[in-house]
Amino acid sequence: MKSITYSSPFPSDFVFGVAAASAQIEGGAFADGKGESIWDRFARSPGAIHGGDTLDVACDHYHRFDEDFGLMASLGVKHYRLSIAWPRIYPSGDGDVNPAGLDFYHRLFASMSKHGIKPWVTLFHWDLPQALEDQGGWTARSTVDAFARYADTVVKAFSGEVKDWITLNEIRCFTLLAYAYGLKAPGRKESAAVVNQTYHHALLAHGHGVRAVRMFGGEGARVGLTDNVDVSVPVTETPADIAAAKAWFADKNLHILGAIHGKGYAQAYLDRVGADAPLVEAGDFELISLPTDFLGLNIYTATYVRAGRQGEAYEAVQLPANYPRADSSWLNLVPQAIYWAPRMCHELYGYPSIYITENGCGYNEEPVVNGEVVDLHRRDYLRNHLREVHRAIADGVPIDGYFLWSFIDNFEWEDGYQRRFGIVHCDFQTQVRTPKLSAYYYADVMRLRTVL
Ligand code: PNW
């Protein structure tokens, strides 16, 4: 455990980085034998994506990665979280490996190494091969088997280049939002029983990711899950509101971190889902609960919680209509989220090492004027959040790193290219990159290891 005071810099080995994901920046959607992903397909269903945008070109990172890593390095970035596109490796999800897909990532890691940037690799960041979706996608247990083979292949292939692995990105987003609400690919609206089964399959896939890294990752390999926990923040930091926020947090995260930590579904969860409980096979939780090296948390926002006024364990507070938020309707500005989520994960589940694997904010209008983008709103967002990360470490919460989302404006899923999360502006017509004010701000933070 690193100890710092409220006024000292971040610990000397604290990791500062930036993050992105294959489907969102690569483009090259059908280059060199890549198969169709569920997002390639979803983007072609009318009305699914803002402006009818597709992932076909995105930031053209597929062809420009060397230039992009040069820009990263010039800003002092030494850690980059990226994901591997499953359909590049297995175009039909299963079956034969596509050597050109493996070759692309070998070239990409070589370029990162040349620029002094360390990879943190997510095995699955939502771009499921469409061929697997045609066989049921995450509702089908066969997808877990296909993921296990994909994870084995990827970890074996890149064990010399990659030491830090993340199994899955945000289970809720590719299950609940995709199979219950239909907001994300594949855009289905299934029953609670089916959706609960997708959670279970995702947990199993996570377990296989951990197993693959243990078996084939080589010396020094580490692995963890990146979860987007439902975050609660006490309205007032009193013991009563803190206890209430913690009880809410434990309840809302029972089906993912609660299940992993508890080595099975808690009775409270089984009571809640009743007849819609997922089917569990013998041995499932041995895999799901394999020990990991760290927990990744993507933190953007939170729900305010306080002690119930009628004596209930907790009460969530409805935000007023004019509460400040970014341009994404869900992104209410609650910087204390990044203090409380890691603290609760540490206290409730005992994680000894936590990385913030994403944190950032999205806005629509960020024009380049006289060669600059003055995104002071993002500078403020980062500053307020980094202060809370620092406060958490000073309070003894084991946060070992922070990855900003995102390095560059990219394909923001159903919000298309309109919603910009980058600290580097991307002109999607010309592919010109312009670092925003926030990029220069973050460069100073990384260099001085202090929230400025
Ligand atoms: C994350 N929510 O998604 C993803 O990991 C990124 O790929 C994405 O670009 C980024 O955050 C910004 O959206 C989220 O509704 C999507 O609370 C939705 C939510 C949270 C995170």
Coordinates of C-alpha atoms and ligand atoms in Angstrom, one line a residue:
M1 CA 0.0 0.0 0.0
K2 CA 1.4 3.4 -1.0
S3 CA 0.9 6.1 1.4
I4 CA 0.7 9.7 0.3
T5 CA -0.6 12.8 2.0
Y6 CA -3.2 15.2 0.6
S7 CA -0.5 17.5 -0.6
S8 CA 2.0 15.1 -2.0
P9 CA 2.2 14.1 -5.7
F10 CA 0.7 10.9 -7.0
P11 CA 2.8 7.8 -6.0
S12 CA 5.9 7.5 -8.2
D13 CA 4.7 4.2 -9.8
F14 CA 1.1 5.5 -10.4
V15 CA 0.1 4.7 -14.0
F16 CA -1.3 7.6 -16.0
G17 CA -2.7 6.5 -19.4
V18 CA -5.2 7.0 -22.1
A19 CA -7.8 4.5 -23.5
A20 CA -9.7 3.6 -26.7
A21 CA -11.3 0.5 -28.2
S22 CA -10.9 -1.3 -31.6
A23 CA -14.3 -0.7 -33.0
Q24 CA -14.3 2.9 -32.1
I25 CA -11.1 4.1 -33.7
E26 CA -9.7 1.5 -36.1
G27 CA -11.9 1.7 -39.1
G28 CA -10.6 -0.8 -41.7
A29 CA -13.9 -2.5 -41.0
F30 CA -13.4 -5.1 -43.7
A31 CA -9.6 -4.8 -44.3
D32 CA -7.3 -7.8 -44.6
G33 CA -10.0 -10.4 -44.0
K34 CA -11.7 -9.0 -41.0
G35 CA -15.2 -10.4 -40.4
E36 CA -18.3 -8.5 -39.8
S37 CA -19.0 -7.5 -36.2
I38 CA -22.4 -7.0 -34.6
W39 CA -21.6 -3.2 -34.6
D40 CA -20.9 -3.3 -38.4
R41 CA -24.3 -4.9 -38.8
F42 CA -26.1 -2.7 -36.2
A43 CA -24.8 0.5 -37.8
R44 CA -26.7 -0.5 -41.0
S45 CA -30.1 -0.8 -39.3
P46 CA -32.0 2.4 -39.9
G47 CA -32.2 4.7 -36.9
A48 CA -29.8 2.7 -34.7
I49 CA -26.9 5.2 -34.8
H50 CA -27.1 9.0 -34.7
G51 CA -26.7 10.4 -38.2
G52 CA -26.5 6.9 -39.7
D53 CA -22.8 6.8 -39.0
T54 CA -20.8 3.6 -39.5
L55 CA -17.6 2.3 -38.2
D56 CA -16.1 1.7 -41.6
V57 CA -13.4 4.4 -41.4
A58 CA -13.7 5.9 -37.9
C59 CA -10.3 7.5 -37.1
D60 CA -8.6 5.3 -39.7
H61 CA -6.3 4.3 -36.8
Y62 CA -5.9 1.0 -38.7
H63 CA -3.7 2.8 -41.2
R64 CA -2.5 5.7 -39.0
F65 CA -1.5 4.0 -35.8
D66 CA 2.2 4.9 -36.1
E67 CA 1.4 8.6 -36.4
D68 CA -1.1 8.3 -33.5
F69 CA 1.5 6.7 -31.2
G70 CA 3.9 9.4 -32.2
L71 CA 1.4 12.0 -31.1
M72 CA 0.7 10.1 -27.9
A73 CA 4.4 10.0 -27.1
S74 CA 4.8 13.7 -27.8
L75 CA 2.2 14.3 -25.1
G76 CA 4.1 12.1 -22.7
V77 CA 1.7 9.2 -22.8
K78 CA 3.4 6.0 -21.6
H79 CA 0.4 3.7 -21.1
Y80 CA -2.4 3.0 -23.6
R81 CA -5.4 0.8 -23.1
L82 CA -6.7 -0.7 -26.3
S83 CA -8.8 -3.6 -27.4
I84 CA -8.4 -6.4 -29.9
A85 CA -11.1 -6.9 -32.5
W86 CA -12.2 -10.5 -32.2
P87 CA -13.5 -10.5 -35.9
R88 CA -10.0 -9.6 -37.1
I89 CA -8.6 -12.7 -35.4
Y90 CA -11.6 -15.0 -36.1
P91 CA -13.6 -13.5 -38.9
S92 CA -16.4 -16.0 -38.3
G93 CA -16.1 -16.1 -34.5
D94 CA -14.8 -19.6 -34.5
G95 CA -13.2 -21.7 -37.2
D96 CA -9.9 -20.6 -38.7
V97 CA -7.6 -17.9 -37.4
N98 CA -6.9 -15.0 -39.8
P99 CA -3.1 -14.5 -39.8
A100 CA -3.5 -11.0 -41.2
G101 CA -5.4 -10.0 -38.1
L102 CA -2.7 -11.3 -35.8
D103 CA -0.1 -9.5 -38.0
F104 CA -1.9 -6.2 -37.7
Y105 CA -1.6 -6.2 -33.9
H106 CA 2.0 -7.4 -34.0
R107 CA 2.8 -4.3 -36.1
L108 CA 0.8 -2.2 -33.8
F109 CA 2.6 -3.4 -30.7
A110 CA 5.9 -2.9 -32.4
S111 CA 5.0 0.7 -33.1
M112 CA 3.9 1.2 -29.5
S113 CA 7.2 -0.2 -28.3
K114 CA 9.2 2.0 -30.6
H115 CA 7.3 5.0 -29.1
G116 CA 7.9 3.9 -25.5
I117 CA 4.2 3.1 -24.9
K118 CA 3.0 0.1 -22.9
P119 CA -0.1 -1.8 -24.0
W120 CA -3.0 -2.6 -21.6
V121 CA -5.1 -4.9 -23.7
T122 CA -8.9 -5.6 -23.4
L123 CA -9.9 -8.9 -25.0
F124 CA -13.5 -7.9 -25.6
H125 CA -14.8 -4.4 -26.0
W126 CA -18.2 -5.2 -27.6
D127 CA -17.3 -6.1 -31.2
L128 CA -18.6 -9.6 -31.2
P129 CA -18.3 -11.4 -34.6
Q130 CA -21.7 -11.3 -36.3
A131 CA -21.5 -15.0 -37.1
L132 CA -21.6 -15.7 -33.4
E133 CA -24.6 -13.4 -32.9
D134 CA -26.3 -15.4 -35.7
Q135 CA -26.0 -18.4 -33.4
G136 CA -27.5 -16.6 -30.4
G137 CA -24.7 -14.2 -29.3
W138 CA -24.3 -13.7 -25.6
T139 CA -27.6 -15.6 -25.0
A140 CA -25.9 -18.8 -26.1
R141 CA -23.4 -20.7 -24.0
S142 CA -21.6 -21.6 -27.2
T143 CA -20.4 -18.0 -27.4
V144 CA -18.5 -18.6 -24.2
D145 CA -16.7 -21.6 -25.8
A146 CA -15.8 -19.5 -28.8
F147 CA -14.5 -16.7 -26.5
A148 CA -12.3 -19.2 -24.7
R149 CA -10.7 -20.3 -27.9
Y150 CA -10.3 -16.7 -29.0
A151 CA -8.7 -15.7 -25.6
D152 CA -6.3 -18.7 -25.8
T153 CA -5.2 -17.7 -29.3
V154 CA -4.7 -14.0 -28.5
V155 CA -2.9 -14.5 -25.2
K156 CA -0.6 -17.1 -26.8
A157 CA 0.1 -14.9 -29.8
F158 CA 0.9 -11.7 -27.9
S159 CA 2.4 -13.0 -24.6
G160 CA 5.7 -11.5 -25.6
E161 CA 4.3 -8.0 -26.2
V162 CA 1.5 -7.7 -23.7
K163 CA 1.7 -8.2 -19.9
D164 CA -1.4 -6.4 -18.7
W165 CA -4.7 -8.0 -19.8
I166 CA -8.3 -7.0 -19.3
T167 CA -10.9 -9.7 -20.0
L168 CA -14.1 -7.8 -20.8
N169 CA -15.2 -4.2 -20.9
E170 CA -18.4 -3.3 -19.1
I171 CA -20.6 -6.4 -18.9
R172 CA -23.8 -4.3 -18.4
C173 CA -23.3 -2.4 -21.6
F174 CA -23.0 -5.5 -23.9
T175 CA -25.7 -7.5 -22.1
L176 CA -28.3 -5.3 -20.5
L177 CA -28.1 -2.3 -22.9
A178 CA -27.7 -4.6 -25.9
Y179 CA -30.1 -7.5 -25.2
A180 CA -32.7 -5.9 -22.9
Y181 CA -32.9 -2.3 -24.0
G182 CA -31.9 -2.7 -27.6
L183 CA -29.7 0.4 -27.5
K184 CA -26.4 -1.2 -28.3
A185 CA -25.7 -4.0 -30.9
P186 CA -27.3 -6.4 -31.5
G187 CA -30.3 -4.3 -30.5
R188 CA -32.4 -7.0 -29.0
K189 CA -35.2 -6.7 -26.4
E190 CA -35.2 -10.0 -24.6
S191 CA -36.9 -11.2 -21.4
A192 CA -35.4 -10.9 -18.0
A193 CA -34.5 -14.6 -17.9
V194 CA -32.6 -14.3 -21.2
V195 CA -30.8 -11.2 -20.1
N196 CA -29.8 -12.8 -16.8
Q197 CA -28.4 -15.6 -18.8
T198 CA -26.3 -13.2 -20.8
Y199 CA -24.8 -11.9 -17.6
H200 CA -23.9 -15.4 -16.6
H201 CA -22.3 -16.1 -19.9
A202 CA -20.3 -12.9 -19.7
L203 CA -19.1 -13.9 -16.2
L204 CA -18.0 -17.3 -17.7
A205 CA -16.1 -15.5 -20.5
H206 CA -14.3 -13.4 -17.9
G207 CA -13.3 -16.6 -16.2
H208 CA -11.9 -18.0 -19.4
G209 CA -10.0 -14.8 -20.0
V210 CA -8.3 -15.2 -16.6
R211 CA -7.6 -18.8 -17.2
A212 CA -6.1 -18.0 -20.6
V213 CA -3.7 -15.4 -19.1
R214 CA -2.7 -17.8 -16.3
M215 CA -2.1 -20.6 -18.8
F216 CA -0.4 -18.7 -21.7
G217 CA 0.4 -15.2 -20.5
G218 CA 4.0 -16.0 -19.5
E219 CA 6.0 -14.5 -16.7
G220 CA 4.7 -11.2 -15.2
A221 CA 1.4 -11.4 -16.9
R222 CA -1.5 -9.8 -15.0
V223 CA -5.2 -9.9 -15.6
G224 CA -8.4 -8.2 -14.4
L225 CA -12.0 -7.4 -15.3
T226 CA -13.1 -3.9 -16.2
D227 CA -16.6 -3.3 -14.8
N228 CA -18.8 -0.3 -15.0
V229 CA -20.2 -0.6 -11.5
D230 CA -23.4 1.2 -10.6
V231 CA -21.9 4.0 -8.5
S232 CA -23.5 5.6 -5.4
V233 CA -22.2 8.8 -3.8
P234 CA -23.4 9.8 -0.3
V235 CA -25.4 13.0 -0.5
T236 CA -23.4 14.2 2.6
E237 CA -20.3 12.4 3.8
T238 CA -21.8 11.5 7.1
P239 CA -21.6 8.0 8.6
A240 CA -25.4 7.5 8.0
D241 CA -25.3 8.5 4.3
I242 CA -22.1 6.6 3.7
A243 CA -23.6 3.5 5.1
A244 CA -26.7 4.0 2.9
A245 CA -24.6 4.5 -0.2
K246 CA -22.6 1.4 0.6
A247 CA -25.8 -0.7 1.0
W248 CA -27.2 0.6 -2.3
F249 CA -23.8 -0.2 -4.0
A250 CA -23.8 -3.7 -2.7
D251 CA -27.3 -4.3 -3.9
K252 CA -26.9 -2.9 -7.4
N253 CA -23.6 -4.8 -8.0
L254 CA -24.8 -8.1 -6.6
H255 CA -25.1 -9.9 -10.0
I256 CA -21.6 -9.1 -11.2
L257 CA -18.9 -8.1 -8.7
G258 CA -21.1 -9.6 -5.9
A259 CA -21.3 -12.9 -7.7
I260 CA -17.6 -13.0 -8.5
H261 CA -16.6 -12.1 -5.0
G262 CA -19.2 -14.4 -3.4
K263 CA -18.3 -17.4 -5.6
G264 CA -21.9 -17.7 -6.6
Y265 CA -25.2 -15.9 -6.7
A266 CA -26.3 -14.5 -3.4
Q267 CA -29.6 -15.5 -2.0
A268 CA -30.7 -11.9 -2.2
Y269 CA -30.0 -12.0 -5.9
L270 CA -31.8 -15.3 -6.4
D271 CA -34.8 -14.0 -4.4
R272 CA -34.9 -10.9 -6.6
V273 CA -34.8 -12.7 -9.9
G274 CA -37.0 -15.7 -8.9
A275 CA -37.9 -17.9 -11.8
D276 CA -35.7 -15.7 -14.1
A277 CA -32.5 -16.9 -12.5
P278 CA -29.7 -18.0 -14.9
L279 CA -28.9 -21.6 -15.5
V280 CA -25.6 -22.5 -13.7
E281 CA -23.6 -25.6 -14.5
A282 CA -21.3 -27.4 -12.0
G283 CA -17.9 -25.8 -11.9
D284 CA -19.1 -22.4 -13.3
F285 CA -18.1 -20.4 -10.3
E286 CA -14.7 -22.0 -10.0
L287 CA -13.9 -20.4 -13.3
I288 CA -15.8 -17.2 -12.7
S289 CA -14.1 -16.6 -9.3
L290 CA -10.5 -17.4 -10.4
P291 CA -8.4 -14.8 -8.5
T292 CA -7.4 -11.7 -10.6
D293 CA -4.6 -9.3 -10.1
F294 CA -6.6 -6.1 -10.2
L295 CA -10.0 -4.6 -10.8
G296 CA -10.6 -2.1 -13.6
L297 CA -13.3 0.5 -13.1
N298 CA -14.9 2.7 -15.7
I299 CA -16.2 5.8 -13.9
Y300 CA -18.2 8.5 -15.5
T301 CA -21.1 9.4 -13.2
A302 CA -23.1 8.3 -10.1
T303 CA -26.4 8.2 -8.3
Y304 CA -26.7 10.3 -5.1
V305 CA -27.9 8.2 -2.2
R306 CA -28.8 9.0 1.4
A307 CA -30.2 7.3 4.5
G308 CA -33.9 6.6 3.9
R309 CA -36.1 9.2 5.6
Q310 CA -38.7 6.5 6.5
G311 CA -36.0 4.3 8.0
E312 CA -35.2 2.4 4.8
A313 CA -31.6 1.2 4.3
Y314 CA -31.1 3.8 1.6
E315 CA -32.9 6.2 -0.7
A316 CA -31.7 7.4 -4.1
V317 CA -32.2 11.1 -4.8
Q318 CA -33.7 12.2 -8.0
L319 CA -31.6 14.9 -9.7
P320 CA -33.2 18.2 -10.5
A321 CA -33.7 18.9 -14.2
N322 CA -31.0 21.6 -14.2
Y323 CA -28.3 19.5 -12.6
P324 CA -25.1 19.9 -14.6
R325 CA -24.2 17.2 -17.1
A326 CA -22.1 16.6 -20.2
D327 CA -23.9 16.2 -23.6
S328 CA -24.5 12.5 -23.0
S329 CA -27.9 12.4 -21.2
W330 CA -26.6 9.8 -18.7
L331 CA -23.4 11.7 -17.8
N332 CA -24.3 13.8 -14.8
L333 CA -21.2 15.5 -13.3
V334 CA -20.5 13.8 -10.0
P335 CA -16.7 13.7 -9.5
Q336 CA -17.0 12.0 -6.1
A337 CA -18.0 8.9 -8.1
I338 CA -14.3 8.2 -8.7
Y339 CA -13.6 8.4 -5.0
W340 CA -16.5 6.3 -3.7
A341 CA -16.6 3.5 -6.3
P342 CA -13.0 2.3 -5.7
R343 CA -13.4 2.7 -2.0
M344 CA -16.5 0.6 -1.9
C345 CA -15.0 -2.1 -4.1
H346 CA -12.0 -2.2 -1.8
E347 CA -14.2 -2.4 1.3
L348 CA -16.9 -4.7 0.0
Y349 CA -14.9 -7.1 -2.1
G350 CA -11.3 -6.6 -0.9
Y351 CA -9.7 -5.8 -4.2
P352 CA -6.0 -5.0 -3.4
S353 CA -5.4 -3.1 -6.6
I354 CA -7.7 -1.0 -8.6
Y355 CA -7.2 0.9 -11.9
I356 CA -9.5 3.5 -13.3
T357 CA -9.7 2.1 -16.8
E358 CA -11.9 4.9 -18.2
N359 CA -12.9 8.4 -17.1
G360 CA -13.9 11.2 -19.4
C361 CA -16.8 13.3 -20.8
G362 CA -18.5 13.7 -24.1
Y363 CA -19.6 16.9 -25.8
N364 CA -21.0 17.7 -29.3
E365 CA -19.7 21.1 -30.3
E366 CA -15.9 21.4 -30.0
P367 CA -14.8 23.3 -33.0
V368 CA -11.2 24.0 -34.0
V369 CA -10.8 27.8 -33.9
N370 CA -7.5 29.4 -34.9
G371 CA -5.9 26.0 -34.7
E372 CA -7.1 25.2 -31.2
V373 CA -9.9 23.6 -29.3
V374 CA -10.5 25.3 -26.0
D375 CA -12.3 22.5 -24.1
L376 CA -12.1 24.1 -20.6
H377 CA -15.2 22.1 -19.7
R378 CA -13.2 18.9 -20.2
R379 CA -10.2 20.3 -18.4
D380 CA -12.4 21.0 -15.4
Y381 CA -14.0 17.5 -15.6
L382 CA -10.5 15.9 -15.5
R383 CA -9.2 18.2 -12.8
N384 CA -12.2 17.5 -10.5
H385 CA -12.0 13.8 -11.0
L386 CA -8.2 13.5 -10.6
R387 CA -8.5 15.4 -7.3
E388 CA -10.9 12.8 -6.1
V389 CA -8.6 10.0 -7.2
H390 CA -5.8 11.6 -5.3
R391 CA -8.0 12.1 -2.2
A392 CA -8.9 8.4 -2.4
I393 CA -5.3 7.3 -2.5
A394 CA -4.5 9.6 0.4
D395 CA -7.3 7.9 2.3
G396 CA -5.7 4.5 1.7
V397 CA -7.8 3.3 -1.3
P398 CA -5.5 1.2 -3.5
I399 CA -5.9 3.0 -6.8
D400 CA -2.8 2.2 -8.9
G401 CA -3.6 3.9 -12.2
Y402 CA -5.9 6.1 -14.3
F403 CA -6.7 5.9 -18.0
L404 CA -8.5 8.8 -19.5
W405 CA -11.3 8.1 -22.0
S406 CA -10.4 8.9 -24.7
F407 CA -7.2 9.6 -26.5
I408 CA -9.0 10.8 -29.6
D409 CA -12.6 11.6 -30.7
N410 CA -14.1 8.4 -32.0
F411 CA -17.2 6.4 -32.9
E412 CA -19.3 6.9 -29.7
W413 CA -21.5 3.8 -30.3
E414 CA -25.2 4.8 -30.9
D415 CA -24.2 8.5 -30.6
G416 CA -22.0 8.2 -33.7
Y417 CA -19.3 10.8 -34.4
Q418 CA -21.3 13.7 -33.0
R419 CA -20.3 12.9 -29.4
R420 CA -16.7 13.8 -28.8
F421 CA -14.8 12.2 -25.9
G422 CA -11.2 12.8 -27.1
I423 CA -8.5 15.0 -25.7
V424 CA -7.4 15.0 -29.3
H425 CA -9.8 16.4 -31.9
C426 CA -10.4 14.3 -35.0
D427 CA -11.7 15.9 -38.2
F428 CA -13.5 12.9 -39.6
Q429 CA -13.4 14.4 -43.1
T430 CA -9.7 15.0 -43.3
Q431 CA -8.4 12.8 -40.5
V432 CA -6.5 15.8 -39.2
R433 CA -5.7 15.4 -35.4
T434 CA -5.6 18.5 -33.2
P435 CA -4.7 18.1 -29.5
K436 CA -7.3 20.0 -27.4
L437 CA -6.4 22.2 -24.5
S438 CA -7.3 19.3 -22.2
A439 CA -4.5 17.2 -23.9
Y440 CA -1.9 19.8 -22.9
Y441 CA -3.4 20.0 -19.5
Y442 CA -3.2 16.2 -19.0
A443 CA 0.3 16.1 -20.4
D444 CA 1.3 18.5 -17.6
V445 CA -0.5 16.4 -15.0
M446 CA 1.3 13.2 -16.2
R447 CA 4.7 15.0 -16.3
L448 CA 4.4 16.6 -12.8
R449 CA 2.3 13.8 -11.3
T450 CA 0.2 16.5 -9.6
V451 CA -3.4 17.7 -10.2
L452 CA -2.8 21.2 -11.5
Ligands
PNW1 C1 -18.1 3.4 -21.9 N1 -23.9 4.6 -19.2 O1 -19.4 3.2 -22.2 C2 -17.3 2.5 -22.9 O2 -16.5 1.6 -22.3 C3 -16.7 3.3 -24.0 O3 -16.5 2.4 -25.1 C4 -17.5 4.5 -24.3 O4 -17.1 5.2 -25.5 C5 -17.4 5.4 -23.1 O5 -17.8 4.7 -21.9 C6 -18.2 6.7 -23.2 O6 -19.6 6.4 -23.4 C7 -20.5 3.6 -21.4 O7 -25.0 4.6 -19.8 C8 -21.7 3.7 -22.0 O8 -23.8 4.8 -18.0 C9 -22.8 4.0 -21.3 C10 -22.8 4.2 -20.0 C11 -21.5 4.1 -19.3 C12 -20.4 3.8 -20.0

